[in-house]
Short mmCIF file of C-alpha atoms (C1' of nucleotides) in Angstrom, two decimals:
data_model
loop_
_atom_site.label_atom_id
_atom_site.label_comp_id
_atom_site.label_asym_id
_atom_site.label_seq_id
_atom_site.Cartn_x
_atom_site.Cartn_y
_atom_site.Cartn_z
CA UNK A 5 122.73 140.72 86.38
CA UNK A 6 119.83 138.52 85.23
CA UNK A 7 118.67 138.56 81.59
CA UNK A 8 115.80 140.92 80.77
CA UNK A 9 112.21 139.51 80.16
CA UNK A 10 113.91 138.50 76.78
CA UNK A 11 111.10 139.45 74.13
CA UNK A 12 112.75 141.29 71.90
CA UNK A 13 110.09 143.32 69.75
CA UNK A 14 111.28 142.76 66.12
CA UNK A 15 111.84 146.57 65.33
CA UNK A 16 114.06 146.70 68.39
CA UNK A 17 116.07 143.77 67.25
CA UNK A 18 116.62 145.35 63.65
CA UNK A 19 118.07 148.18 65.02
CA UNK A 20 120.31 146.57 67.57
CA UNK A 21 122.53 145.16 64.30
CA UNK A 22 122.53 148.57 63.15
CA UNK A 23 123.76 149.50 66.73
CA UNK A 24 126.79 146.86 66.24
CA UNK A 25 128.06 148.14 62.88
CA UNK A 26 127.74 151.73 64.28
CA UNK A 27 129.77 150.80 67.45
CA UNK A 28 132.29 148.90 65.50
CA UNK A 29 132.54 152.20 63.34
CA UNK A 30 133.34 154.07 66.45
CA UNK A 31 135.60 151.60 67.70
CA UNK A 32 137.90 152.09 64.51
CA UNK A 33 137.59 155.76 65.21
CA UNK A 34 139.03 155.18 69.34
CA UNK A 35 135.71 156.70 70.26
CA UNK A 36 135.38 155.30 73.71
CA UNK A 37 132.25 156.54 75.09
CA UNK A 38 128.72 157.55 73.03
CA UNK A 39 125.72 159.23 74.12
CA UNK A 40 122.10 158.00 73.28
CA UNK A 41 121.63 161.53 71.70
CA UNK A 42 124.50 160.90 69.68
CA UNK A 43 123.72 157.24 68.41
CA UNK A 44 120.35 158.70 68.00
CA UNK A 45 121.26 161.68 65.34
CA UNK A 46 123.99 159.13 63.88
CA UNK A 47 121.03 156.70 62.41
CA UNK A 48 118.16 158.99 62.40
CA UNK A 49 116.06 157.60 65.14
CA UNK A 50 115.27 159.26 68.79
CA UNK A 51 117.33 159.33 71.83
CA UNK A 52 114.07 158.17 73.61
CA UNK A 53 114.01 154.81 71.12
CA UNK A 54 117.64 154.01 71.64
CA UNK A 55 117.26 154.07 75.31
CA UNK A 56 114.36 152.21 75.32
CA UNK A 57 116.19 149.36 72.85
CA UNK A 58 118.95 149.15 75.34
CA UNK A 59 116.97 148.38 78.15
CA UNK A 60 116.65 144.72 76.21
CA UNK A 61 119.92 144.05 77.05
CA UNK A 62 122.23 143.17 80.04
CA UNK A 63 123.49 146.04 79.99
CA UNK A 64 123.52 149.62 81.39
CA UNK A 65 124.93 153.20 80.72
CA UNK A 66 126.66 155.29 82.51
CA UNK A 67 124.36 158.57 83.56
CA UNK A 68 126.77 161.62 82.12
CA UNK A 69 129.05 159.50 80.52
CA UNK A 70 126.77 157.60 78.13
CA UNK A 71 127.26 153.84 77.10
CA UNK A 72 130.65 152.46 76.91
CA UNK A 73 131.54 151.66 72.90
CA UNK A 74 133.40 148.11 73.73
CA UNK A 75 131.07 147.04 75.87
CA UNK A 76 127.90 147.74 74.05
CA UNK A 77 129.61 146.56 71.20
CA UNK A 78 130.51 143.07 73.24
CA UNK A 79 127.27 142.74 74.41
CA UNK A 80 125.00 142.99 70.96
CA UNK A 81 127.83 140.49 69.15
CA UNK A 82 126.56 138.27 71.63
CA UNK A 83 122.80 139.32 71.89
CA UNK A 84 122.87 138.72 68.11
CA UNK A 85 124.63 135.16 68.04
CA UNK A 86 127.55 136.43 66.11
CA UNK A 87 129.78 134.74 69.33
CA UNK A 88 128.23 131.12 68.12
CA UNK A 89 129.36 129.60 64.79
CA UNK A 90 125.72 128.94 62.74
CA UNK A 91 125.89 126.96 59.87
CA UNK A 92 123.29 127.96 56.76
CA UNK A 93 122.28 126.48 53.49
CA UNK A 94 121.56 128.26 50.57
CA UNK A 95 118.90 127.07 48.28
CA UNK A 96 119.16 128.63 44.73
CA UNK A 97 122.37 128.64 42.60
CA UNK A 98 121.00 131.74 40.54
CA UNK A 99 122.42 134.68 40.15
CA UNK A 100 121.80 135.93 44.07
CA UNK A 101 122.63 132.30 45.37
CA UNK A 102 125.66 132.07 44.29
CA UNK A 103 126.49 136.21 45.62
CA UNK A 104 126.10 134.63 48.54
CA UNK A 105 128.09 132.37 48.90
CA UNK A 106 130.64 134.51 47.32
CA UNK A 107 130.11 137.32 50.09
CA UNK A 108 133.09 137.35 52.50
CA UNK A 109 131.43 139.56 54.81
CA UNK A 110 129.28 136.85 56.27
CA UNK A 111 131.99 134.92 58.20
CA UNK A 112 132.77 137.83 59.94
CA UNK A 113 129.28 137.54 61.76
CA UNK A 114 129.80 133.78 62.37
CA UNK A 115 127.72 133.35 59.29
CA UNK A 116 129.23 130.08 57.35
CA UNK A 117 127.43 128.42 53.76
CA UNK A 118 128.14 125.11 54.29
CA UNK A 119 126.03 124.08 51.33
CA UNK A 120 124.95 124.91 48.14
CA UNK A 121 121.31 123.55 46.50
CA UNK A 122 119.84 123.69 42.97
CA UNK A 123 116.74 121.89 41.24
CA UNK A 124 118.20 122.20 37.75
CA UNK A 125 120.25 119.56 36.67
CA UNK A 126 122.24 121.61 34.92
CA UNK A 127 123.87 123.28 37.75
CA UNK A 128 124.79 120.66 40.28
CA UNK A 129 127.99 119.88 40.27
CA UNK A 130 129.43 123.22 39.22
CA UNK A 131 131.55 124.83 42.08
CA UNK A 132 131.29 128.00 43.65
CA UNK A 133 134.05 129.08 45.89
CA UNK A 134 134.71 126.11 47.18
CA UNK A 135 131.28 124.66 47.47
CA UNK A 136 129.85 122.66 44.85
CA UNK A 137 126.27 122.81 44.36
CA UNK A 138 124.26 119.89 45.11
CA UNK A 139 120.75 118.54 44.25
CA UNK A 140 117.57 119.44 46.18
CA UNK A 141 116.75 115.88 46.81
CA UNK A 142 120.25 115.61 48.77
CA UNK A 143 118.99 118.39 51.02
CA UNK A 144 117.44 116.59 53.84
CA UNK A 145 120.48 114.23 54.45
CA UNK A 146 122.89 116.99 54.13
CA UNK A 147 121.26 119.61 56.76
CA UNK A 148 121.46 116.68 59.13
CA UNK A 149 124.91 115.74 58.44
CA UNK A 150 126.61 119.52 58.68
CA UNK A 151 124.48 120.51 61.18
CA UNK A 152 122.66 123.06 59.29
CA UNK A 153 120.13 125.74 61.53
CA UNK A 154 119.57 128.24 58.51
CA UNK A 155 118.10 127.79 55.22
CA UNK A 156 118.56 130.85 53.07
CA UNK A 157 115.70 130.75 49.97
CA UNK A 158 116.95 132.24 46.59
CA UNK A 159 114.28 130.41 44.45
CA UNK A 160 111.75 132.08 42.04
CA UNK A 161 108.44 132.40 43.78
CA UNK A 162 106.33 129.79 42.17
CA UNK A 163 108.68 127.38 44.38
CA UNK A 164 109.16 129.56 47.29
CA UNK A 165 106.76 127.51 49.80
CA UNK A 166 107.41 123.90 48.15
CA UNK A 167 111.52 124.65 49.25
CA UNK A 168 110.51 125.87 52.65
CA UNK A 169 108.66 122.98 53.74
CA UNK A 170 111.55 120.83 52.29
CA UNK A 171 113.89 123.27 54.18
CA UNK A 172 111.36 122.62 57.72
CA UNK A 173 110.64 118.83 57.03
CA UNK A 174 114.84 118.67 56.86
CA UNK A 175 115.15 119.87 60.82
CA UNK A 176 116.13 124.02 59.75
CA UNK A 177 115.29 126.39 62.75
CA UNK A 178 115.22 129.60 60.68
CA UNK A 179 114.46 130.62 57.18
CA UNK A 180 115.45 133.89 55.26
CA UNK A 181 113.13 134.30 52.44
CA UNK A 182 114.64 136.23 49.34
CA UNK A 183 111.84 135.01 47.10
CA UNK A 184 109.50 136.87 45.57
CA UNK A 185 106.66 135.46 47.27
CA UNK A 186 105.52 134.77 51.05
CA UNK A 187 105.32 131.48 52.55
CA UNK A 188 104.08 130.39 55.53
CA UNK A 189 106.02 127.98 58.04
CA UNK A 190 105.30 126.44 61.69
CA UNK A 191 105.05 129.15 64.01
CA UNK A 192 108.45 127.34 65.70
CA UNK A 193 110.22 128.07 62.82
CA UNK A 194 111.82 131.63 62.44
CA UNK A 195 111.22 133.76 59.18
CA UNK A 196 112.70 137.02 58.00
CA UNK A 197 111.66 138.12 54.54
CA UNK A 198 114.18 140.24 52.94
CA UNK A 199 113.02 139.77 48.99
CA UNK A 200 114.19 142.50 46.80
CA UNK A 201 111.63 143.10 44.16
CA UNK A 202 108.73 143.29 46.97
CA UNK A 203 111.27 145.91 48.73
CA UNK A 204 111.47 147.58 45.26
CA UNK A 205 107.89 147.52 44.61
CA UNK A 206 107.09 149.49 47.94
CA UNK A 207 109.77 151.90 47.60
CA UNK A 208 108.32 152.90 43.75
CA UNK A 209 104.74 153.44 45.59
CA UNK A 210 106.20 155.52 48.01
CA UNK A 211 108.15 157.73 45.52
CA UNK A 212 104.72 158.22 43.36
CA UNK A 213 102.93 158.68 46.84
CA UNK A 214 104.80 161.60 48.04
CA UNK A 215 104.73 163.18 44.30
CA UNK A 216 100.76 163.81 44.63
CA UNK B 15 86.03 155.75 41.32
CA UNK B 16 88.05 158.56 43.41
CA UNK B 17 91.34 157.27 45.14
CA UNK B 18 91.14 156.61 48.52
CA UNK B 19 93.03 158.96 51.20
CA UNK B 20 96.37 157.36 49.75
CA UNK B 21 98.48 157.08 52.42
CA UNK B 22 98.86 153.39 52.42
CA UNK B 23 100.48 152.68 55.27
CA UNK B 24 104.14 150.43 55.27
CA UNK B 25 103.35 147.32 56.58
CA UNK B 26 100.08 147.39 54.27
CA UNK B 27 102.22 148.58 51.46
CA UNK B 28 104.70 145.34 51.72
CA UNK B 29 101.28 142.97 51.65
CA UNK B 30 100.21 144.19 48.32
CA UNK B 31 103.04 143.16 46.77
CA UNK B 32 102.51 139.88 47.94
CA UNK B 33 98.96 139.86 47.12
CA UNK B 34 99.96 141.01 43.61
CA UNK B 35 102.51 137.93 43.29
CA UNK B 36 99.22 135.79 44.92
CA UNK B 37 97.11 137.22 41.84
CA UNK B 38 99.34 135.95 39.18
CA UNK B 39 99.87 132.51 40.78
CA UNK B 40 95.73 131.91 40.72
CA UNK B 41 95.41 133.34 37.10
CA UNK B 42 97.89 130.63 35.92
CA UNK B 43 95.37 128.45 37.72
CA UNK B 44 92.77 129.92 35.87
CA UNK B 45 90.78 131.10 39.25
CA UNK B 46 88.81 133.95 38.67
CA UNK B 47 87.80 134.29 42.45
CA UNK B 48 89.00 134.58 45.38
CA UNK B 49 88.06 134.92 49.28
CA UNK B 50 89.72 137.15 51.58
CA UNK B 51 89.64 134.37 53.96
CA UNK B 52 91.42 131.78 50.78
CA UNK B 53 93.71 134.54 50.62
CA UNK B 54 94.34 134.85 54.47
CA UNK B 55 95.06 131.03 54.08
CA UNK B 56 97.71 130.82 51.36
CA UNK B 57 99.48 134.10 52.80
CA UNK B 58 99.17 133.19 56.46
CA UNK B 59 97.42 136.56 57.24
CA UNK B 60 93.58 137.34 58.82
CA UNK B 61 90.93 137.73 56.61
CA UNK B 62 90.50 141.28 58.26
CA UNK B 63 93.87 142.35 57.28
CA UNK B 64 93.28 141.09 53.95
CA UNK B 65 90.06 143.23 53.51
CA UNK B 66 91.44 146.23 55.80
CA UNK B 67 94.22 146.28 53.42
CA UNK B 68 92.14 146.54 50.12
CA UNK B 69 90.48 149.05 51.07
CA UNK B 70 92.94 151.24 50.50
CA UNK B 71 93.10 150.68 46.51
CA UNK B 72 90.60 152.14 43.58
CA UNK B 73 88.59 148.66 44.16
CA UNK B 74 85.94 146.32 45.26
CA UNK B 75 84.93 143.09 45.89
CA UNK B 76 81.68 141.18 45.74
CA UNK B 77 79.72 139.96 48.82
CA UNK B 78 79.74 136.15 48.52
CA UNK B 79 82.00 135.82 45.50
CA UNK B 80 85.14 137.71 46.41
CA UNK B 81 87.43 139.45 44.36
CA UNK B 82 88.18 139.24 40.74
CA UNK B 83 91.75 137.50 40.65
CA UNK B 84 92.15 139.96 37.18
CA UNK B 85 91.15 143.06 38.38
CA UNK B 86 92.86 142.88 41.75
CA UNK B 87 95.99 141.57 39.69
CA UNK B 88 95.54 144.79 37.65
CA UNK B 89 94.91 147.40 40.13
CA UNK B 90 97.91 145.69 42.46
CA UNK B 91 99.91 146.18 39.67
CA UNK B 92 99.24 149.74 38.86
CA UNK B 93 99.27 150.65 42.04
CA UNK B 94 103.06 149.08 43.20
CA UNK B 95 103.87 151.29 40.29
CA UNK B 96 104.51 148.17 37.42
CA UNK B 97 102.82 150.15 34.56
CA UNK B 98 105.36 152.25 34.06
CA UNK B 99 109.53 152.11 33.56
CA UNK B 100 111.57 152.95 36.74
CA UNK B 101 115.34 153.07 35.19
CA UNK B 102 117.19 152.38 38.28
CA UNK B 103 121.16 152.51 39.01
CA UNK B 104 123.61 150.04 41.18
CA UNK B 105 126.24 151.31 43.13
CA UNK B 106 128.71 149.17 44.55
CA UNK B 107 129.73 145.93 41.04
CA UNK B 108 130.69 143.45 43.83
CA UNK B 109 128.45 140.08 44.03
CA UNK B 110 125.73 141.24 44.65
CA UNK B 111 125.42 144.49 42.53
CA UNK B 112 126.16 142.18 39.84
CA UNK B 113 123.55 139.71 40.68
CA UNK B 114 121.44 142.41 40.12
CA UNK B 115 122.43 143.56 37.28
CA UNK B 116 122.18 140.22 35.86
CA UNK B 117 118.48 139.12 37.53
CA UNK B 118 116.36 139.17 34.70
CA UNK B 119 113.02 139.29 36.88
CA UNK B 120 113.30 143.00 37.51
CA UNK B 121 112.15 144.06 33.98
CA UNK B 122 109.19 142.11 34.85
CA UNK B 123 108.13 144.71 36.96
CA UNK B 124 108.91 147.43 34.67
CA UNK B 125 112.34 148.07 36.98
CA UNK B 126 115.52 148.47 34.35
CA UNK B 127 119.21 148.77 35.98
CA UNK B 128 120.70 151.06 33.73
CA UNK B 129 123.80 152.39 35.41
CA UNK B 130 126.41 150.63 37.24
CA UNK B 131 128.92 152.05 39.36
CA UNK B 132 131.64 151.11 41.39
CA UNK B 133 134.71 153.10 43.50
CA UNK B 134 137.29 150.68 42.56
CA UNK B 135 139.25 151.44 39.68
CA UNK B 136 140.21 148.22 38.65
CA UNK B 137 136.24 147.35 38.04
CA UNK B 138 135.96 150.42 35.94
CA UNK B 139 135.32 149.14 32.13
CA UNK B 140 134.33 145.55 33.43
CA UNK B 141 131.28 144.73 31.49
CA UNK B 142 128.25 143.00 33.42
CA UNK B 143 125.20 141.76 30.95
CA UNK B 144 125.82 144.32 28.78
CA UNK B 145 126.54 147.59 30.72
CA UNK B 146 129.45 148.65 31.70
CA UNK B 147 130.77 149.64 35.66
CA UNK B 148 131.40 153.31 35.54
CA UNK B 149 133.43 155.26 38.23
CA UNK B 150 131.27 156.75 40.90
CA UNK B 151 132.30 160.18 40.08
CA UNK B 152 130.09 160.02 37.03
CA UNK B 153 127.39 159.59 38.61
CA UNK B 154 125.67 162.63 38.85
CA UNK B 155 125.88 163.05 35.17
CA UNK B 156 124.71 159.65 34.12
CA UNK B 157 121.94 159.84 36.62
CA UNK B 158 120.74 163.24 34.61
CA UNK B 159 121.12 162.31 31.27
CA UNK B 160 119.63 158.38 32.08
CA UNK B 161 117.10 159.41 33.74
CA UNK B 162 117.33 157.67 36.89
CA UNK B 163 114.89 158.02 39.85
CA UNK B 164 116.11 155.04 42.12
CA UNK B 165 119.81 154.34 43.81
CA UNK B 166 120.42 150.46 44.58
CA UNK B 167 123.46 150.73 47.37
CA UNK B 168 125.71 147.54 47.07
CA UNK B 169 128.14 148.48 49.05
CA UNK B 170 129.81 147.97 52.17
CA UNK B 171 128.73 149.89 55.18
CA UNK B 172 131.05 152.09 55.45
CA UNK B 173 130.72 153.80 52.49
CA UNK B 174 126.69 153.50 52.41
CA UNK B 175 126.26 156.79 53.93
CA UNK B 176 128.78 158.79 51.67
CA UNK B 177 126.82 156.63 48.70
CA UNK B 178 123.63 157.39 50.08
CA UNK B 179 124.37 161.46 50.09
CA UNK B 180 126.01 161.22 46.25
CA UNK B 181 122.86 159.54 45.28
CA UNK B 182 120.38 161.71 46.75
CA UNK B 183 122.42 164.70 45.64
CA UNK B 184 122.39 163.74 42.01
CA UNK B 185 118.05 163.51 42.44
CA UNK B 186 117.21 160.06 42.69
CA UNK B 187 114.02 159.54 44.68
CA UNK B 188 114.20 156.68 46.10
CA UNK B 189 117.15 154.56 47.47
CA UNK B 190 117.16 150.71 48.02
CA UNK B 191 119.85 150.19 51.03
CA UNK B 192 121.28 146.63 50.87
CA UNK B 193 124.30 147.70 52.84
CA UNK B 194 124.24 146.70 56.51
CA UNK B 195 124.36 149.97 57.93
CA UNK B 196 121.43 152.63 58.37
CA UNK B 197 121.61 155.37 56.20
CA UNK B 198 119.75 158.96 57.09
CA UNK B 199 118.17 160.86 54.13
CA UNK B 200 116.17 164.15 53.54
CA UNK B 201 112.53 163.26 54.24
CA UNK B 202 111.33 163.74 51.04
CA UNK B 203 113.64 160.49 49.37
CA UNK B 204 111.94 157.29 49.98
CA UNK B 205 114.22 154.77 51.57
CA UNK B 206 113.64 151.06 51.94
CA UNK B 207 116.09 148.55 53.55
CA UNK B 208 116.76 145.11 52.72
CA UNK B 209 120.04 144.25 54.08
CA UNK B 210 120.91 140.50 54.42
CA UNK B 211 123.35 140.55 57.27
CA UNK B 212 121.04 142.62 59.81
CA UNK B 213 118.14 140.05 58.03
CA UNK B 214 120.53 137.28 59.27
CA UNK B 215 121.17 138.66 62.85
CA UNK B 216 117.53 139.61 63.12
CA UNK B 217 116.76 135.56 61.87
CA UNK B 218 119.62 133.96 64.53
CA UNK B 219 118.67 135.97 67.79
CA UNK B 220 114.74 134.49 67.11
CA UNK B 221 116.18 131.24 66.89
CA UNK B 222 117.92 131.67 70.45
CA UNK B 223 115.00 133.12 71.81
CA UNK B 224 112.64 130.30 71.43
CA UNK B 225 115.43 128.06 72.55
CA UNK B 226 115.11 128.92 75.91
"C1'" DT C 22 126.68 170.65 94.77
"C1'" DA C 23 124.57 171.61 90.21
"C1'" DG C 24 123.59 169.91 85.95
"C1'" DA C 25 123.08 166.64 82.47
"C1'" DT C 26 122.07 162.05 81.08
"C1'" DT C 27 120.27 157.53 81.96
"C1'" DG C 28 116.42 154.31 82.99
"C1'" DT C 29 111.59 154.05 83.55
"C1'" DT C 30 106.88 155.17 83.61
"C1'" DA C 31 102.94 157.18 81.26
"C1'" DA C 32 100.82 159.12 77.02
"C1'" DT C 33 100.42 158.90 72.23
"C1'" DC C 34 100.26 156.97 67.98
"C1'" DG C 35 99.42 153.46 64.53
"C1'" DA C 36 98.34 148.81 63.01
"C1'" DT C 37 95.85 144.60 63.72
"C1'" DT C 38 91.97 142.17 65.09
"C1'" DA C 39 87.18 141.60 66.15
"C1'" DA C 40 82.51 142.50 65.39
"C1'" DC C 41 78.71 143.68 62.71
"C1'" DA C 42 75.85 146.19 59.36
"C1'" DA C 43 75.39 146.43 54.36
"C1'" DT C 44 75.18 143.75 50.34
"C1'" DC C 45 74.64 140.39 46.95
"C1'" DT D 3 64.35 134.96 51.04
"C1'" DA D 4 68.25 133.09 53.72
"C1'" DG D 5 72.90 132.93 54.21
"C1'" DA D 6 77.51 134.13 53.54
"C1'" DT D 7 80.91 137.51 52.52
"C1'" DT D 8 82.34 142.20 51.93
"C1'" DG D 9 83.30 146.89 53.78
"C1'" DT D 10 83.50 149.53 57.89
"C1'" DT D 11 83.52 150.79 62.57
"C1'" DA D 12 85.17 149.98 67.21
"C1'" DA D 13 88.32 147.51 70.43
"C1'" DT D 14 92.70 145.69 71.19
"C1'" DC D 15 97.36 145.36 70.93
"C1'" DG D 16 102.08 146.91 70.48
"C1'" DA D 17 105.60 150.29 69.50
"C1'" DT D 18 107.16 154.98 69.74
"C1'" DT D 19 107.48 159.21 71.92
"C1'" DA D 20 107.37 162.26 75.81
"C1'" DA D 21 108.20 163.33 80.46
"C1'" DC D 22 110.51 162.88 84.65
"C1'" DA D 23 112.68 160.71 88.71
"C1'" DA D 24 117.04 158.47 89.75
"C1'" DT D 25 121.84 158.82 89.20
"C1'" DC D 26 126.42 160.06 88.52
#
DNA sequence: TAGATTGTTAATCGATTAACAATC
DNA sequence: TAGATTGTTAATCGATTAACAATC
C-alpha cells in the first residue's frame, strides 16, 4: 500500500523506462502476464535484477503467474511522470535542437517543447514546427511564464555551463545535457547527460579494447 | 612506457572524454598546468577520482605542478580512439539520423557518417549533406565495401532490435543505440546507449523525487 | 499437495573515496 | 629542506548476483 523507501538507484530507474516500452510491446502483442525470467532474457539483464528493480515500486507479482503486463505497465507510466504533463525548453536551434522539437514521439510520454532558444541572431525568429525560436536573453521571462521544469542543452561545449546556470538562475528543476562537455549545477537541480560524441568516444575505446 | 592493465573501466571511460574536452578548453587559455584538484573543481568530481582515473592511461603527472594540459590532451585523445578514422553508418533518416548526418563536430573526432539508411521507401534517394539514404537491405554490402565498424540506430523502438541484429550481422563492432528500447547483442560488439526519451524519464522521476 | 516463481536477505563484485607514502 | 601534490593502497559505499524462504 504505502510507497517504498523511494530512492530509486539511478541504474534501476534507467531500466524501469526500458521496462515500459517492453510492456507496451507486449501489450500490442495481448500478452497478459510476463515472468521476471522472461523480461530478463528479453533485455539481456538477470531475473535476479528485474526482481530486485520491481521491488521500487508499489507494486507486486503474482508467485507462478508472474507480473501482470497492464498493471506493471500502469504503474511505471506513473513512476516515470509520463501521467503529468512537463513542459521543457530546448536551448540550441542547431541541427539536434531543432530534431527535437521535430520528434513526435515525445508527447506521447507527456513530454511537450514549449520553447525554442538560440544565441545567434541569425536564427531567432525562424519557425520550427510551430515554435519559433527565440533569443537567449528572453529565456528567463519565458520559463516563468509557460511554466517550464526542463531545460534540454543542445549548445556546443564551450557554452555548455554558461546556458545551464542561465537555465538554473531561470527557476528549471532538471537539465538534460546533450553537450559535449560536463557542467556542474546545484545539487537540487537534476542532471542526466546523454551527449553523443562522449557516448561515441567510449564506445570506439571499447571496440579497440576488446581487439587487444 | 608499457600500457597499463587496460581495462578501463565504464564509468572511468565516460570521464576521459570529458577530461579530454577539459584539455582543449585550458589550451585555448593557454594553461599549461593543471591540478587534479582544479580539475575536480571545473568537472564537479574528487580529486581522487581524477587521479584514480589517470592512472589508467600511458601517463604521468608531476608532484606539485600537475599535469601537462598538452600531453594529457594528447594521450586523452589517442586513447578515446581520435587519431584514427572510424567511418560510421546511420540507420533510421528521420530527425535525428539526419541531425547527425548533418553535425559537423563528429569529424572532429575523426568519426565520418558515411552510410545512411532508412526502411521507408519514400526516403530512399533523399539526399542529406551530401549522401544519399539507401534502403536498409543494402546494408550489408555497403557496410563491406565502406568499411564501416560502427552502427548509429535512429530508429524507433520497435525496430531497434531487428536493426540492431542486421547491423551486427553485416560486422560492425560497435553500435550506438539512440532508440528507446534495449537492444541485446553478442558479447563481443560494444554497445553504448544514449537514448533521449529513457534520458528524459530518468531526468522527470529525479525531479519528483526530491519533491517530496 | 507439489512445484515453480516471487520477494527478500546475504554474499559478491566493482567503483568511489579517504588516507598516506613517494616525489618533486 | 619544507611543503604540497601525485600515485597508490586500503576502506567505504553501492549495485548486482546468488540463494532461499514465503507464496500461490
Amino acid at each position: 500500500m504505502s510507497k517504498q523507501s523511494n530512492v530509486v538507484p539511478r541504474p534501476t530507474l534507467r531500466r524501469l523506462a526500458m521496462y515500459l516500452t517492453h510492456m507496451q510491446q507486449l501489450r500490442e502483442k495481448g500478452v497478459r502476464w510476463v515472468l521476471s525470467q522472461e523480461m530478463a532474457e528479453a533485455l539481456c539483464l538477470s531475473s535476479s535484477t528485474v526482481r530486485q528493480d520491481l521491488t521500487h515500486l508499489d507494486f507486486s507479482g503474482t508467485s507462478r503467474r508472474g507480473y501482470d503486463t497492464e498493471q506493471l505497465a500502469q504503474v511505471l507510466h506513473k513512476e516515470l511522470g509520463a501521467d503529468q504533463i512537463t513542459h521543457m525548453a530546448v536551448v540550441g536551434a542547431g541541427n539536434l535542437g531543432r530534431a527535437l522539437v521535430l520528434h513526435g514521439e515525445l508527447e506521447k510520454h507527456g513530454l511537450i517543447v514549449v520553447g525554442l532558444f538560440d544565441s545567434d541572431e541569425r536564427s531567432v525568429g525562424k519557425k520550427v514546427a510551430g515554435l519559433t525560436v527565440e533569443p537567449v536573453k528572453k529565456l528567463p521571462a519565458v520559463i516563468r511564464n509557460r511554466h517550464i521544469t526542463v531545460g534540454i542543452m543542445a549548445v556546443p561545449g564551450s557554452s555548455a555551463q554558461q546556458v545551464a546556470n542561465t537555465l538554473v538562475a531561470a527557476g528549471v528543476r532538471g537539465l538534460l545535457n546533450l553537450a559535449p562537455a560536463r557542467v556542474c549545477v546545484p545539487k537540487h537541480i537534476a542532471l542526466v547527460e546523454a551527449s553523443i560524441i562522449p557516448s561515441l568516444q567510449e564506445l570506439v575505446h571499447l571496440m579497440r579494447a576488446t581487439d587487444r
